[in-house]
Amino acid sequence: MTAQHPAPLPAPADRDPGARVAPAIATALMSVLGPAAVLFGGLSATATDSCGPDDCPAALDASLTRISGLIHYGGPLSAAALLAAWLLPAKRRWSATRAWTAGLALLPPATVLYLVWTLPVP
């Protein structure tokens, strides 16, 4: 007598086969952009060395304030968005939301790097 094995259940029709693509790409990019943003954003305060803390132009001070705010507040928000992209259900219904949250997770470090590269000259 042979043992009968139940047939495997079919995969749900609404399961998204590419559910891990956007979070994986965002994680790979974040592993490069995140440390670079923290490094260059932290070093951007040395842009005031030539003009002193009181004689720097207002545009430079405004850019440095934005960089500091993006590092302090954008870092945790970026991590939360990346975590949300990974934790969203792997259903087709959530594919657009997953892609948007993965993309939004990259916005703070990319903005920090843009602001560092476009710092006004003191």
PDB file of N, CA, C and O in Angstrom, residues 6-37:
ATOM      1  N   PRO A   6      -0.967  14.686   0.217  1.00  0.00           N
ATOM      2  CA  PRO A   6      -1.870  15.722  -0.299  1.00  0.00           C
ATOM      3  C   PRO A   6      -1.138  16.616  -1.292  1.00  0.00           C
ATOM      4  O   PRO A   6       0.056  16.867  -1.182  1.00  0.00           O
ATOM      5  N   ALA A   7      -1.864  17.067  -2.256  1.00  0.00           N
ATOM      6  CA  ALA A   7      -1.287  17.968  -3.264  1.00  0.00           C
ATOM      7  C   ALA A   7      -0.969  19.310  -2.612  1.00  0.00           C
ATOM      8  O   ALA A   7      -1.688  19.778  -1.735  1.00  0.00           O
ATOM      9  N   PRO A   8       0.132  19.936  -3.003  1.00  0.00           N
ATOM     10  CA  PRO A   8       0.450  21.249  -2.432  1.00  0.00           C
ATOM     11  C   PRO A   8      -0.603  22.277  -2.838  1.00  0.00           C
ATOM     12  O   PRO A   8      -1.176  22.217  -3.925  1.00  0.00           O
ATOM     13  N   LEU A   9      -0.818  23.192  -1.933  1.00  0.00           N
ATOM     14  CA  LEU A   9      -1.791  24.243  -2.206  1.00  0.00           C
ATOM     15  C   LEU A   9      -1.255  25.186  -3.271  1.00  0.00           C
ATOM     16  O   LEU A   9      -0.061  25.517  -3.277  1.00  0.00           O
ATOM     17  N   PRO A  10      -2.082  25.641  -4.171  1.00  0.00           N
ATOM     18  CA  PRO A  10      -1.607  26.598  -5.183  1.00  0.00           C
ATOM     19  C   PRO A  10      -1.320  27.954  -4.535  1.00  0.00           C
ATOM     20  O   PRO A  10      -1.895  28.309  -3.513  1.00  0.00           O
ATOM     21  N   ALA A  11      -0.407  28.664  -5.138  1.00  0.00           N
ATOM     22  CA  ALA A  11      -0.068  29.998  -4.629  1.00  0.00           C
ATOM     23  C   ALA A  11      -1.253  30.929  -4.847  1.00  0.00           C
ATOM     24  O   ALA A  11      -1.969  30.813  -5.847  1.00  0.00           O
ATOM     25  N   PRO A  12      -1.459  31.843  -3.928  1.00  0.00           N
ATOM     26  CA  PRO A  12      -2.554  32.802  -4.122  1.00  0.00           C
ATOM     27  C   PRO A  12      -2.340  33.622  -5.390  1.00  0.00           C
ATOM     28  O   PRO A  12      -1.217  33.953  -5.766  1.00  0.00           O
ATOM     29  N   ALA A  13      -3.417  33.942  -6.041  1.00  0.00           N
ATOM     30  CA  ALA A  13      -3.332  34.652  -7.317  1.00  0.00           C
ATOM     31  C   ALA A  13      -2.860  36.093  -7.154  1.00  0.00           C
ATOM     32  O   ALA A  13      -2.280  36.660  -8.073  1.00  0.00           O
ATOM     33  N   ASP A  14      -3.089  36.676  -6.003  1.00  0.00           N
ATOM     34  CA  ASP A  14      -2.723  38.082  -5.841  1.00  0.00           C
ATOM     35  C   ASP A  14      -1.339  38.262  -5.223  1.00  0.00           C
ATOM     36  O   ASP A  14      -0.945  39.365  -4.890  1.00  0.00           O
ATOM     37  N   ARG A  15      -0.566  37.216  -5.082  1.00  0.00           N
ATOM     38  CA  ARG A  15       0.777  37.336  -4.537  1.00  0.00           C
ATOM     39  C   ARG A  15       1.686  37.985  -5.576  1.00  0.00           C
ATOM     40  O   ARG A  15       1.699  37.606  -6.744  1.00  0.00           O
ATOM     41  N   ASP A  16       2.479  38.941  -5.134  1.00  0.00           N
ATOM     42  CA  ASP A  16       3.368  39.682  -6.035  1.00  0.00           C
ATOM     43  C   ASP A  16       4.725  38.992  -6.093  1.00  0.00           C
ATOM     44  O   ASP A  16       5.435  38.936  -5.096  1.00  0.00           O
ATOM     45  N   PRO A  17       5.125  38.453  -7.249  1.00  0.00           N
ATOM     46  CA  PRO A  17       6.414  37.759  -7.317  1.00  0.00           C
ATOM     47  C   PRO A  17       7.614  38.711  -7.195  1.00  0.00           C
ATOM     48  O   PRO A  17       8.693  38.290  -6.803  1.00  0.00           O
ATOM     49  N   GLY A  18       7.426  39.968  -7.506  1.00  0.00           N
ATOM     50  CA  GLY A  18       8.527  40.934  -7.408  1.00  0.00           C
ATOM     51  C   GLY A  18       8.435  41.821  -6.186  1.00  0.00           C
ATOM     52  O   GLY A  18       8.912  42.954  -6.206  1.00  0.00           O
ATOM     53  N   ALA A  19       7.859  41.292  -5.127  1.00  0.00           N
ATOM     54  CA  ALA A  19       7.628  42.116  -3.937  1.00  0.00           C
ATOM     55  C   ALA A  19       8.916  42.543  -3.260  1.00  0.00           C
ATOM     56  O   ALA A  19       8.953  43.576  -2.606  1.00  0.00           O
ATOM     57  N   ARG A  20       9.964  41.799  -3.427  1.00  0.00           N
ATOM     58  CA  ARG A  20      11.213  42.115  -2.715  1.00  0.00           C
ATOM     59  C   ARG A  20      12.180  42.950  -3.549  1.00  0.00           C
ATOM     60  O   ARG A  20      13.239  43.325  -3.063  1.00  0.00           O
ATOM     61  N   VAL A  21      11.827  43.250  -4.771  1.00  0.00           N
ATOM     62  CA  VAL A  21      12.760  43.952  -5.656  1.00  0.00           C
ATOM     63  C   VAL A  21      12.993  45.394  -5.203  1.00  0.00           C
ATOM     64  O   VAL A  21      14.136  45.822  -5.016  1.00  0.00           O
ATOM     65  N   ALA A  22      11.930  46.175  -5.023  1.00  0.00           N
ATOM     66  CA  ALA A  22      12.086  47.587  -4.643  1.00  0.00           C
ATOM     67  C   ALA A  22      12.754  47.742  -3.280  1.00  0.00           C
ATOM     68  O   ALA A  22      13.686  48.557  -3.145  1.00  0.00           O
ATOM     69  N   PRO A  23      12.355  47.002  -2.234  1.00  0.00           N
ATOM     70  CA  PRO A  23      13.067  47.138  -0.967  1.00  0.00           C
ATOM     71  C   PRO A  23      14.522  46.680  -1.046  1.00  0.00           C
ATOM     72  O   PRO A  23      15.388  47.269  -0.390  1.00  0.00           O
ATOM     73  N   ALA A  24      14.811  45.679  -1.856  1.00  0.00           N
ATOM     74  CA  ALA A  24      16.197  45.214  -1.980  1.00  0.00           C
ATOM     75  C   ALA A  24      17.072  46.262  -2.663  1.00  0.00           C
ATOM     76  O   ALA A  24      18.200  46.524  -2.231  1.00  0.00           O
ATOM     77  N   ILE A  25      16.553  46.878  -3.713  1.00  0.00           N
ATOM     78  CA  ILE A  25      17.313  47.935  -4.389  1.00  0.00           C
ATOM     79  C   ILE A  25      17.511  49.121  -3.463  1.00  0.00           C
ATOM     80  O   ILE A  25      18.597  49.698  -3.383  1.00  0.00           O
ATOM     81  N   ALA A  26      16.453  49.503  -2.733  1.00  0.00           N
ATOM     82  CA  ALA A  26      16.561  50.628  -1.807  1.00  0.00           C
ATOM     83  C   ALA A  26      17.546  50.326  -0.682  1.00  0.00           C
ATOM     84  O   ALA A  26      18.308  51.204  -0.261  1.00  0.00           O
ATOM     85  N   THR A  27      17.567  49.091  -0.210  1.00  0.00           N
ATOM     86  CA  THR A  27      18.514  48.717   0.845  1.00  0.00           C
ATOM     87  C   THR A  27      19.947  48.772   0.327  1.00  0.00           C
ATOM     88  O   THR A  27      20.847  49.258   1.026  1.00  0.00           O
ATOM     89  N   ALA A  28      20.163  48.298  -0.887  1.00  0.00           N
ATOM     90  CA  ALA A  28      21.509  48.346  -1.466  1.00  0.00           C
ATOM     91  C   ALA A  28      21.975  49.789  -1.661  1.00  0.00           C
ATOM     92  O   ALA A  28      23.122  50.131  -1.341  1.00  0.00           O
ATOM     93  N   LEU A  29      21.088  50.632  -2.158  1.00  0.00           N
ATOM     94  CA  LEU A  29      21.455  52.041  -2.334  1.00  0.00           C
ATOM     95  C   LEU A  29      21.635  52.750  -0.994  1.00  0.00           C
ATOM     96  O   LEU A  29      22.502  53.613  -0.851  1.00  0.00           O
ATOM     97  N   MET A  30      20.809  52.376  -0.010  1.00  0.00           N
ATOM     98  CA  MET A  30      20.924  53.003   1.306  1.00  0.00           C
ATOM     99  C   MET A  30      22.240  52.638   1.987  1.00  0.00           C
ATOM    100  O   MET A  30      22.790  53.441   2.746  1.00  0.00           O
ATOM    101  N   SER A  31      22.751  51.443   1.702  1.00  0.00           N
ATOM    102  CA  SER A  31      24.024  51.049   2.307  1.00  0.00           C
ATOM    103  C   SER A  31      25.184  51.896   1.792  1.00  0.00           C
ATOM    104  O   SER A  31      26.231  51.974   2.436  1.00  0.00           O
ATOM    105  N   VAL A  32      25.003  52.532   0.656  1.00  0.00           N
ATOM    106  CA  VAL A  32      26.029  53.425   0.119  1.00  0.00           C
ATOM    107  C   VAL A  32      25.698  54.884   0.443  1.00  0.00           C
ATOM    108  O   VAL A  32      26.553  55.642   0.914  1.00  0.00           O
ATOM    109  N   LEU A  33      24.446  55.290   0.196  1.00  0.00           N
ATOM    110  CA  LEU A  33      24.060  56.690   0.388  1.00  0.00           C
ATOM    111  C   LEU A  33      24.025  57.095   1.859  1.00  0.00           C
ATOM    112  O   LEU A  33      24.377  58.226   2.195  1.00  0.00           O
ATOM    113  N   GLY A  34      23.583  56.205   2.735  1.00  0.00           N
ATOM    114  CA  GLY A  34      23.453  56.543   4.152  1.00  0.00           C
ATOM    115  C   GLY A  34      24.772  56.921   4.798  1.00  0.00           C
ATOM    116  O   GLY A  34      24.905  58.024   5.351  1.00  0.00           O
ATOM    117  N   PRO A  35      25.782  56.041   4.761  1.00  0.00           N
ATOM    118  CA  PRO A  35      27.072  56.425   5.351  1.00  0.00           C
ATOM    119  C   PRO A  35      27.716  57.628   4.669  1.00  0.00           C
ATOM    120  O   PRO A  35      28.344  58.461   5.332  1.00  0.00           O
ATOM    121  N   ALA A  36      27.562  57.740   3.351  1.00  0.00           N
ATOM    122  CA  ALA A  36      28.132  58.896   2.657  1.00  0.00           C
ATOM    123  C   ALA A  36      27.464  60.190   3.106  1.00  0.00           C
ATOM    124  O   ALA A  36      28.135  61.210   3.297  1.00  0.00           O
ATOM    125  N   ALA A  37      26.143  60.155   3.302  1.00  0.00           N
ATOM    126  CA  ALA A  37      25.432  61.355   3.755  1.00  0.00           C
ATOM    127  C   ALA A  37      25.848  61.740   5.162  1.00  0.00           C
ATOM    128  O   ALA A  37      26.033  62.922   5.462  1.00  0.00           O
TER     129      ALA A  37
END
